[in-house]
Amino acid sequence: AAVDVGQITFNYNDGVAVQTVVRDIVGTGADPAVLAIDSGPTYDYGLTAIGATVEHTFVVSNTGGSVASTLGGAAFVGPYSFPGGFPGTGGSCGPTLGAGLTCTVVVDYAPTLAVVSPDTLQINYNDGTGVVNATRPITGTGAAAALLTVAGPDPYDFGTLPVGGTAVQTLTITNSGGVDATAVSGAGLTSPYSFDGGIYPGAGGTCAATITPGGGGSCTIVVRYSPITAAIHNDTIDIQYNNGVGPVSELHGLLGTGATPALLTVSDGPSFNFGDGAIGATYLKSFTITNSGGTDATVVAGVALAAPFQYEGGGAFPGATGSCTPTITAGSTCTVLVEFVPAVVGSFAETLTVN
């Protein structure tokens, strides 16, 4: 670039004599305009959910020595656009860009298919000598929106639990979509349900605020059921998250039944008298055990009896032909067989105790 100085001289006859008129001229040579677009060598919009729109602002610089004029954006062939037309909503580029100046263009990526979409951002302009263009390769990958599901039957059934009891269940959440589920949180639980420890994801749960897709896209939550009334209790786990397009929820039902605790009673009370018995003889009595509670009695066992009383056959609870087992279901009965085998004269007392 340099300054050039010259002179234009006009000779003419004014009707009397030859005259001369002179005009000095000056011009400055400058390099053509050169536009460059940042975010190179290829700008990658990354993995984006189908249905979502991702925006990026590109900076355009005029590194040449002349004004770039008639700026305009070429049409895209992929799922890209200038929102609202060139230079995009919020973009600052106008028809001209002076030497050494910058401006911005905004380009949206809105995938409709789960594919890689390469394209080119192209800005056409006149560099002072003719129409040229500046380009920046761009790419993006469309993927299915995040989809969280809670594994297992819906609703999950805690079964029957005694009032005052507690059951804890670990549930697995899986992201079967193509992008991260973000801003993940748990809500919706009210008494007698809660996240174990009171806070999502529950004590020992592994779910975090982001759940990735694919093989690593699963985690756990821990839910507690603690009935305080004898009733059927329904509730819904609400897993709230952003699926890459917007906020959504995964709902999964819970079911549990609170019941009165197991209550065992022994028949023939308050005291059963075998009466008088001959020394050396064996007297047999069948006692009925009834569970009048609303839940199963478990780990049922009888305390050993002292002579001259014994369980039938001299063995263990509930006697040789007794029907009681370690579990006595709610509302059911079973039998315990007890023998009185006196060996000496006297009165004897014992207590049949069932734990």
Short mmCIF file of C-alpha atoms in Angstrom, two decimals:
data_model
loop_
_atom_site.label_atom_id
_atom_site.label_comp_id
_atom_site.label_asym_id
_atom_site.label_seq_id
_atom_site.Cartn_x
_atom_site.Cartn_y
_atom_site.Cartn_z
CA ALA A 1 0.00 0.00 0.00
CA ALA A 2 1.38 3.43 -1.00
CA VAL A 3 0.34 6.98 -1.83
CA ASP A 4 0.44 7.86 -5.52
CA VAL A 5 0.54 11.49 -6.65
CA GLY A 6 -0.27 12.67 -10.18
CA GLN A 7 -1.48 15.65 -12.25
CA ILE A 8 -4.06 16.15 -14.95
CA THR A 9 -3.29 19.00 -17.41
CA PHE A 10 -5.81 20.45 -19.91
CA ASN A 11 -4.70 22.82 -22.70
CA TYR A 12 -7.27 24.93 -24.52
CA ASN A 13 -7.66 28.13 -26.53
CA ASP A 14 -9.88 30.62 -24.87
CA GLY A 15 -10.36 32.57 -28.18
CA VAL A 16 -7.48 34.86 -27.43
CA ALA A 17 -4.62 32.59 -26.59
CA VAL A 18 -3.69 29.09 -25.47
CA GLN A 19 -4.47 28.48 -21.83
CA THR A 20 -3.62 25.63 -19.41
CA VAL A 21 -5.59 24.25 -16.46
CA VAL A 22 -4.03 21.74 -14.02
CA ARG A 23 -5.59 19.42 -11.36
CA ASP A 24 -3.42 17.56 -8.86
CA ILE A 25 -4.62 14.01 -8.10
CA VAL A 26 -3.70 11.73 -5.19
CA GLY A 27 -4.59 8.06 -4.57
CA THR A 28 -3.67 5.50 -1.92
CA GLY A 29 -3.25 1.86 -2.91
CA ALA A 30 -4.49 -0.65 -0.32
CA ASP A 31 -4.63 -4.42 -0.02
CA PRO A 32 -8.01 -5.97 -0.82
CA ALA A 33 -10.37 -6.74 2.05
CA VAL A 34 -9.85 -10.19 3.59
CA LEU A 35 -12.51 -11.64 5.87
CA ALA A 36 -11.70 -14.42 8.32
CA ILE A 37 -14.17 -16.38 10.49
CA ASP A 38 -13.07 -17.65 13.92
CA SER A 39 -13.82 -21.01 15.66
CA GLY A 40 -11.59 -22.98 13.33
CA PRO A 41 -10.44 -25.19 11.89
CA THR A 42 -13.92 -26.81 12.15
CA TYR A 43 -16.52 -25.70 14.66
CA ASP A 44 -18.31 -28.68 16.24
CA TYR A 45 -21.74 -28.14 17.79
CA GLY A 46 -21.29 -31.53 19.48
CA LEU A 47 -23.95 -34.07 20.35
CA THR A 48 -27.37 -32.40 20.23
CA ALA A 49 -30.82 -33.84 20.88
CA ILE A 50 -33.20 -34.07 17.95
CA GLY A 51 -35.68 -31.24 18.41
CA ALA A 52 -33.25 -28.98 20.25
CA THR A 53 -31.57 -25.85 18.88
CA VAL A 54 -27.99 -24.89 19.69
CA GLU A 55 -26.70 -21.42 18.90
CA HIS A 56 -23.14 -20.27 18.24
CA THR A 57 -21.79 -16.77 17.60
CA PHE A 58 -18.93 -16.50 15.11
CA VAL A 59 -16.60 -13.50 14.95
CA VAL A 60 -15.79 -12.13 11.47
CA SER A 61 -12.60 -10.07 11.11
CA ASN A 62 -11.45 -7.91 8.19
CA THR A 63 -7.70 -8.43 8.14
CA GLY A 64 -7.24 -6.72 4.77
CA GLY A 65 -6.62 -3.09 3.93
CA SER A 66 -9.89 -2.23 2.22
CA VAL A 67 -13.54 -2.08 3.15
CA ALA A 68 -15.42 -5.33 2.54
CA SER A 69 -18.78 -4.57 0.97
CA THR A 70 -22.03 -6.33 0.04
CA LEU A 71 -21.63 -8.88 2.87
CA GLY A 72 -24.13 -11.73 2.83
CA GLY A 73 -24.46 -15.32 4.04
CA ALA A 74 -24.73 -18.26 1.66
CA ALA A 75 -27.53 -20.77 2.18
CA PHE A 76 -26.84 -23.90 4.26
CA VAL A 77 -27.52 -27.44 3.04
CA GLY A 78 -27.74 -29.05 6.51
CA PRO A 79 -29.85 -28.31 9.60
CA TYR A 80 -28.19 -24.92 10.08
CA SER A 81 -29.60 -21.42 9.73
CA PHE A 82 -29.12 -17.74 10.46
CA PRO A 83 -32.00 -17.17 12.91
CA GLY A 84 -34.10 -14.38 11.46
CA GLY A 85 -31.86 -14.20 8.38
CA PHE A 86 -28.25 -13.04 7.96
CA PRO A 87 -26.42 -12.14 10.22
CA GLY A 88 -28.69 -14.02 12.65
CA THR A 89 -30.58 -12.60 15.61
CA GLY A 90 -28.01 -10.85 17.77
CA GLY A 91 -25.39 -10.77 15.01
CA SER A 92 -23.77 -7.42 14.26
CA CYS A 93 -22.45 -7.77 10.70
CA GLY A 94 -23.90 -5.31 8.20
CA PRO A 95 -23.43 -4.77 4.44
CA THR A 96 -19.89 -3.41 4.95
CA LEU A 97 -16.98 -4.08 7.28
CA GLY A 98 -14.08 -1.66 7.47
CA ALA A 99 -10.46 -2.69 7.46
CA GLY A 100 -9.28 -3.90 10.87
CA LEU A 101 -12.82 -4.19 12.23
CA THR A 102 -14.85 -7.17 13.43
CA CYS A 103 -18.51 -8.13 13.57
CA THR A 104 -20.51 -11.22 14.49
CA VAL A 105 -22.88 -13.71 12.87
CA VAL A 106 -25.13 -16.18 14.71
CA VAL A 107 -25.77 -19.68 13.37
CA ASP A 108 -28.28 -22.18 14.81
CA TYR A 109 -27.97 -25.97 14.64
CA ALA A 110 -31.31 -27.81 14.91
CA PRO A 111 -30.90 -31.52 14.05
CA THR A 112 -33.86 -33.54 12.84
CA LEU A 113 -32.03 -36.85 12.34
CA ALA A 114 -29.57 -38.90 14.36
CA VAL A 115 -26.70 -38.31 11.93
CA VAL A 116 -23.50 -36.28 11.61
CA SER A 117 -24.22 -33.13 9.57
CA PRO A 118 -21.15 -31.40 8.11
CA ASP A 119 -21.70 -28.05 6.40
CA THR A 120 -19.94 -24.75 5.69
CA LEU A 121 -20.59 -21.26 6.98
CA GLN A 122 -19.90 -19.06 3.95
CA ILE A 123 -19.92 -15.27 3.87
CA ASN A 124 -19.82 -13.70 0.42
CA TYR A 125 -18.39 -10.16 0.01
CA ASN A 126 -16.64 -7.78 -2.38
CA ASP A 127 -13.01 -7.36 -1.43
CA GLY A 128 -12.56 -4.25 -3.59
CA THR A 129 -11.53 -6.20 -6.67
CA GLY A 130 -14.46 -8.58 -7.00
CA VAL A 131 -16.76 -11.01 -5.22
CA VAL A 132 -15.02 -13.56 -2.99
CA ASN A 133 -16.01 -15.50 0.14
CA ALA A 134 -14.83 -16.49 3.61
CA THR A 135 -15.68 -19.96 4.92
CA ARG A 136 -15.66 -21.95 8.14
CA PRO A 137 -16.41 -25.70 8.19
CA ILE A 138 -19.04 -26.64 10.79
CA THR A 139 -20.42 -29.95 11.99
CA GLY A 140 -22.87 -31.37 14.53
CA THR A 141 -24.25 -34.73 15.54
CA GLY A 142 -27.97 -35.30 16.08
CA ALA A 143 -29.05 -37.88 18.65
CA ALA A 144 -32.22 -39.08 20.32
CA ALA A 145 -33.31 -37.04 23.33
CA ALA A 146 -32.43 -38.44 26.77
CA LEU A 147 -35.01 -40.95 28.04
CA LEU A 148 -34.96 -42.02 31.67
CA THR A 149 -36.86 -45.09 32.86
CA VAL A 150 -37.16 -46.67 36.28
CA ALA A 151 -36.62 -50.43 36.02
CA GLY A 152 -39.06 -52.97 37.42
CA PRO A 153 -42.84 -53.28 37.63
CA ASP A 154 -44.90 -50.11 37.69
CA PRO A 155 -46.02 -49.68 40.39
CA TYR A 156 -43.30 -51.25 42.49
CA ASP A 157 -45.05 -53.19 45.27
CA PHE A 158 -43.45 -53.18 48.71
CA GLY A 159 -46.01 -55.80 49.74
CA THR A 160 -47.53 -55.93 53.21
CA LEU A 161 -45.59 -54.39 56.05
CA PRO A 162 -46.56 -54.03 59.70
CA VAL A 163 -47.37 -50.58 60.99
CA GLY A 164 -44.15 -49.26 62.49
CA GLY A 165 -42.00 -51.42 60.20
CA THR A 166 -39.69 -50.24 57.42
CA ALA A 167 -38.72 -51.61 54.02
CA VAL A 168 -36.01 -50.15 51.78
CA GLN A 169 -35.79 -50.78 48.04
CA THR A 170 -33.09 -49.88 45.51
CA LEU A 171 -34.42 -48.98 42.06
CA THR A 172 -32.34 -48.60 38.89
CA ILE A 173 -32.73 -45.65 36.50
CA THR A 174 -31.47 -46.02 32.92
CA ASN A 175 -30.90 -43.42 30.18
CA SER A 176 -31.77 -45.14 26.90
CA GLY A 177 -31.54 -41.94 24.84
CA GLY A 178 -28.61 -40.54 22.90
CA VAL A 179 -27.64 -37.48 24.96
CA ASP A 180 -27.07 -36.72 28.63
CA ALA A 181 -30.02 -36.25 30.93
CA THR A 182 -29.16 -33.15 32.93
CA ALA A 183 -30.57 -31.31 35.97
CA VAL A 184 -31.80 -34.67 37.28
CA SER A 185 -33.68 -34.55 40.58
CA GLY A 186 -36.24 -36.59 42.49
CA ALA A 187 -39.56 -35.40 43.85
CA GLY A 188 -43.10 -36.50 44.55
CA LEU A 189 -42.69 -38.69 47.64
CA THR A 190 -44.80 -38.09 50.72
CA SER A 191 -45.21 -40.09 53.94
CA PRO A 192 -45.10 -43.03 54.35
CA TYR A 193 -42.63 -42.98 51.41
CA SER A 194 -39.34 -41.11 51.28
CA PHE A 195 -35.89 -41.27 49.79
CA ASP A 196 -33.85 -43.22 52.32
CA GLY A 197 -32.20 -40.66 54.57
CA GLY A 198 -34.64 -37.99 53.42
CA ILE A 199 -32.74 -36.65 50.39
CA TYR A 200 -32.64 -37.75 46.71
CA PRO A 201 -31.19 -40.17 45.59
CA GLY A 202 -31.41 -41.83 49.01
CA ALA A 203 -28.63 -43.21 51.19
CA GLY A 204 -26.43 -45.40 48.99
CA GLY A 205 -28.07 -44.20 45.76
CA THR A 206 -25.70 -43.39 42.90
CA CYS A 207 -27.76 -41.06 40.68
CA ALA A 208 -26.25 -37.62 40.15
CA ALA A 209 -27.45 -34.46 38.39
CA THR A 210 -26.30 -35.87 35.03
CA ILE A 211 -27.06 -39.37 33.74
CA THR A 212 -25.14 -40.31 30.61
CA PRO A 213 -26.56 -42.50 27.83
CA GLY A 214 -25.38 -45.92 26.72
CA GLY A 215 -23.61 -48.57 28.76
CA GLY A 216 -22.74 -46.20 31.58
CA GLY A 217 -26.16 -44.62 31.65
CA SER A 218 -27.67 -46.24 34.71
CA CYS A 219 -27.70 -45.38 38.40
CA THR A 220 -29.72 -46.15 41.50
CA ILE A 221 -32.11 -44.47 43.91
CA VAL A 222 -33.13 -45.83 47.32
CA VAL A 223 -36.74 -45.53 48.49
CA ARG A 224 -38.06 -46.19 52.02
CA TYR A 225 -41.59 -47.34 52.94
CA SER A 226 -42.57 -46.89 56.62
CA PRO A 227 -46.33 -47.32 57.10
CA ILE A 228 -47.90 -45.63 60.11
CA THR A 229 -51.48 -46.69 59.36
CA ALA A 230 -53.12 -49.97 58.39
CA ALA A 231 -54.06 -49.05 54.83
CA ILE A 232 -53.06 -49.34 51.18
CA HIS A 233 -50.59 -46.58 50.28
CA ASN A 234 -50.00 -45.32 46.73
CA ASP A 235 -47.43 -42.77 45.62
CA THR A 236 -45.40 -41.79 42.57
CA ILE A 237 -41.67 -41.18 42.15
CA ASP A 238 -41.18 -38.11 39.96
CA ILE A 239 -37.74 -38.06 38.33
CA GLN A 240 -37.41 -34.61 36.77
CA TYR A 241 -34.71 -33.89 34.15
CA ASN A 242 -33.79 -32.03 30.98
CA ASN A 243 -33.75 -34.41 28.02
CA GLY A 244 -31.69 -32.09 25.81
CA VAL A 245 -34.79 -30.42 24.38
CA GLY A 246 -36.50 -29.29 27.58
CA PRO A 247 -37.69 -30.31 31.06
CA VAL A 248 -39.59 -33.62 31.32
CA SER A 249 -40.42 -36.19 34.01
CA GLU A 250 -40.27 -39.96 34.45
CA LEU A 251 -43.08 -41.14 36.72
CA HIS A 252 -43.03 -44.52 38.46
CA GLY A 253 -45.68 -45.74 40.88
CA LEU A 254 -45.22 -47.14 44.37
CA LEU A 255 -47.61 -49.43 46.24
CA GLY A 256 -47.52 -50.75 49.78
CA THR A 257 -49.93 -52.07 52.35
CA GLY A 258 -49.65 -51.20 56.01
CA ALA A 259 -51.13 -53.81 58.35
CA THR A 260 -51.35 -54.47 62.06
CA PRO A 261 -48.32 -56.39 63.35
CA ALA A 262 -48.48 -60.14 63.75
CA LEU A 263 -50.16 -61.22 67.00
CA LEU A 264 -49.92 -64.87 68.16
CA THR A 265 -52.21 -66.34 70.77
CA VAL A 266 -52.25 -69.83 72.29
CA SER A 267 -55.52 -71.67 72.78
CA ASP A 268 -56.91 -73.14 76.02
CA GLY A 269 -55.96 -70.17 78.16
CA PRO A 270 -55.41 -68.63 80.48
CA SER A 271 -54.09 -71.92 81.93
CA PHE A 272 -54.46 -75.50 80.79
CA ASN A 273 -54.53 -78.27 83.42
CA PHE A 274 -53.48 -81.76 82.39
CA GLY A 275 -55.13 -82.97 85.60
CA ASP A 276 -54.00 -86.01 87.58
CA GLY A 277 -51.75 -88.37 85.72
CA ALA A 278 -50.31 -91.75 86.53
CA ILE A 279 -46.56 -91.96 86.97
CA GLY A 280 -45.04 -93.38 83.79
CA ALA A 281 -48.02 -92.52 81.62
CA THR A 282 -47.96 -89.94 78.77
CA TYR A 283 -50.67 -87.37 78.28
CA LEU A 284 -50.85 -85.44 74.99
CA LYS A 285 -52.39 -82.05 74.33
CA SER A 286 -52.71 -80.16 71.05
CA PHE A 287 -52.57 -76.37 71.39
CA THR A 288 -53.70 -74.09 68.55
CA ILE A 289 -51.57 -71.06 67.71
CA THR A 290 -53.53 -68.26 65.95
CA ASN A 291 -52.07 -65.24 64.15
CA SER A 292 -54.76 -62.59 64.53
CA GLY A 293 -52.56 -59.78 63.21
CA GLY A 294 -52.35 -58.38 59.70
CA THR A 295 -48.84 -59.51 58.82
CA ASP A 296 -46.92 -62.77 58.90
CA ALA A 297 -45.22 -63.87 62.10
CA THR A 298 -41.70 -64.94 61.22
CA VAL A 299 -38.81 -66.70 62.95
CA VAL A 300 -41.37 -68.55 65.05
CA ALA A 301 -39.87 -70.84 67.69
CA GLY A 302 -40.91 -72.41 70.97
CA VAL A 303 -38.93 -72.21 74.21
CA ALA A 304 -37.76 -75.56 75.56
CA LEU A 305 -40.02 -77.18 78.19
CA ALA A 306 -38.86 -78.50 81.56
CA ALA A 307 -39.70 -82.06 82.68
CA PRO A 308 -42.18 -83.54 83.13
CA PHE A 309 -43.40 -81.52 80.14
CA GLN A 310 -42.01 -81.94 76.66
CA TYR A 311 -42.88 -81.45 73.05
CA GLU A 312 -44.51 -84.51 71.52
CA GLY A 313 -42.04 -87.36 71.10
CA GLY A 314 -39.48 -85.67 73.31
CA GLY A 315 -38.14 -83.61 70.42
CA ALA A 316 -38.20 -79.97 69.42
CA PHE A 317 -41.00 -77.46 68.89
CA PRO A 318 -43.75 -77.94 67.66
CA GLY A 319 -43.77 -81.63 68.50
CA ALA A 320 -43.66 -84.64 66.21
CA THR A 321 -47.03 -84.01 64.58
CA GLY A 322 -47.35 -80.27 65.27
CA SER A 323 -47.94 -78.11 62.21
CA CYS A 324 -46.36 -74.81 63.21
CA THR A 325 -43.44 -73.62 61.04
CA PRO A 326 -41.04 -70.67 61.36
CA THR A 327 -43.60 -68.51 59.52
CA ILE A 328 -47.26 -68.25 60.50
CA THR A 329 -49.13 -66.21 57.94
CA ALA A 330 -51.64 -63.51 58.87
CA GLY A 331 -55.02 -64.96 59.81
CA SER A 332 -53.81 -68.58 59.90
CA THR A 333 -53.48 -71.21 62.64
CA CYS A 334 -51.18 -74.10 63.40
CA THR A 335 -50.71 -76.66 66.19
CA VAL A 336 -48.17 -77.40 68.90
CA LEU A 337 -48.24 -80.84 70.61
CA VAL A 338 -47.18 -80.97 74.28
CA GLU A 339 -46.83 -84.08 76.45
CA PHE A 340 -47.13 -84.44 80.25
CA VAL A 341 -45.01 -87.42 81.40
CA PRO A 342 -44.97 -87.52 85.28
CA ALA A 343 -42.15 -89.56 86.82
CA VAL A 344 -42.73 -88.75 90.49
CA VAL A 345 -45.63 -87.76 92.66
CA GLY A 346 -46.19 -84.02 92.86
CA SER A 347 -47.69 -80.93 91.25
CA PHE A 348 -45.92 -79.39 88.25
CA ALA A 349 -46.27 -76.10 86.40
CA GLU A 350 -44.65 -74.85 83.17
CA THR A 351 -45.28 -72.19 80.56
CA LEU A 352 -45.61 -72.82 76.83
CA THR A 353 -43.77 -69.84 75.34
CA VAL A 354 -43.74 -69.12 71.60
CA ASN A 355 -41.36 -66.39 70.36
#
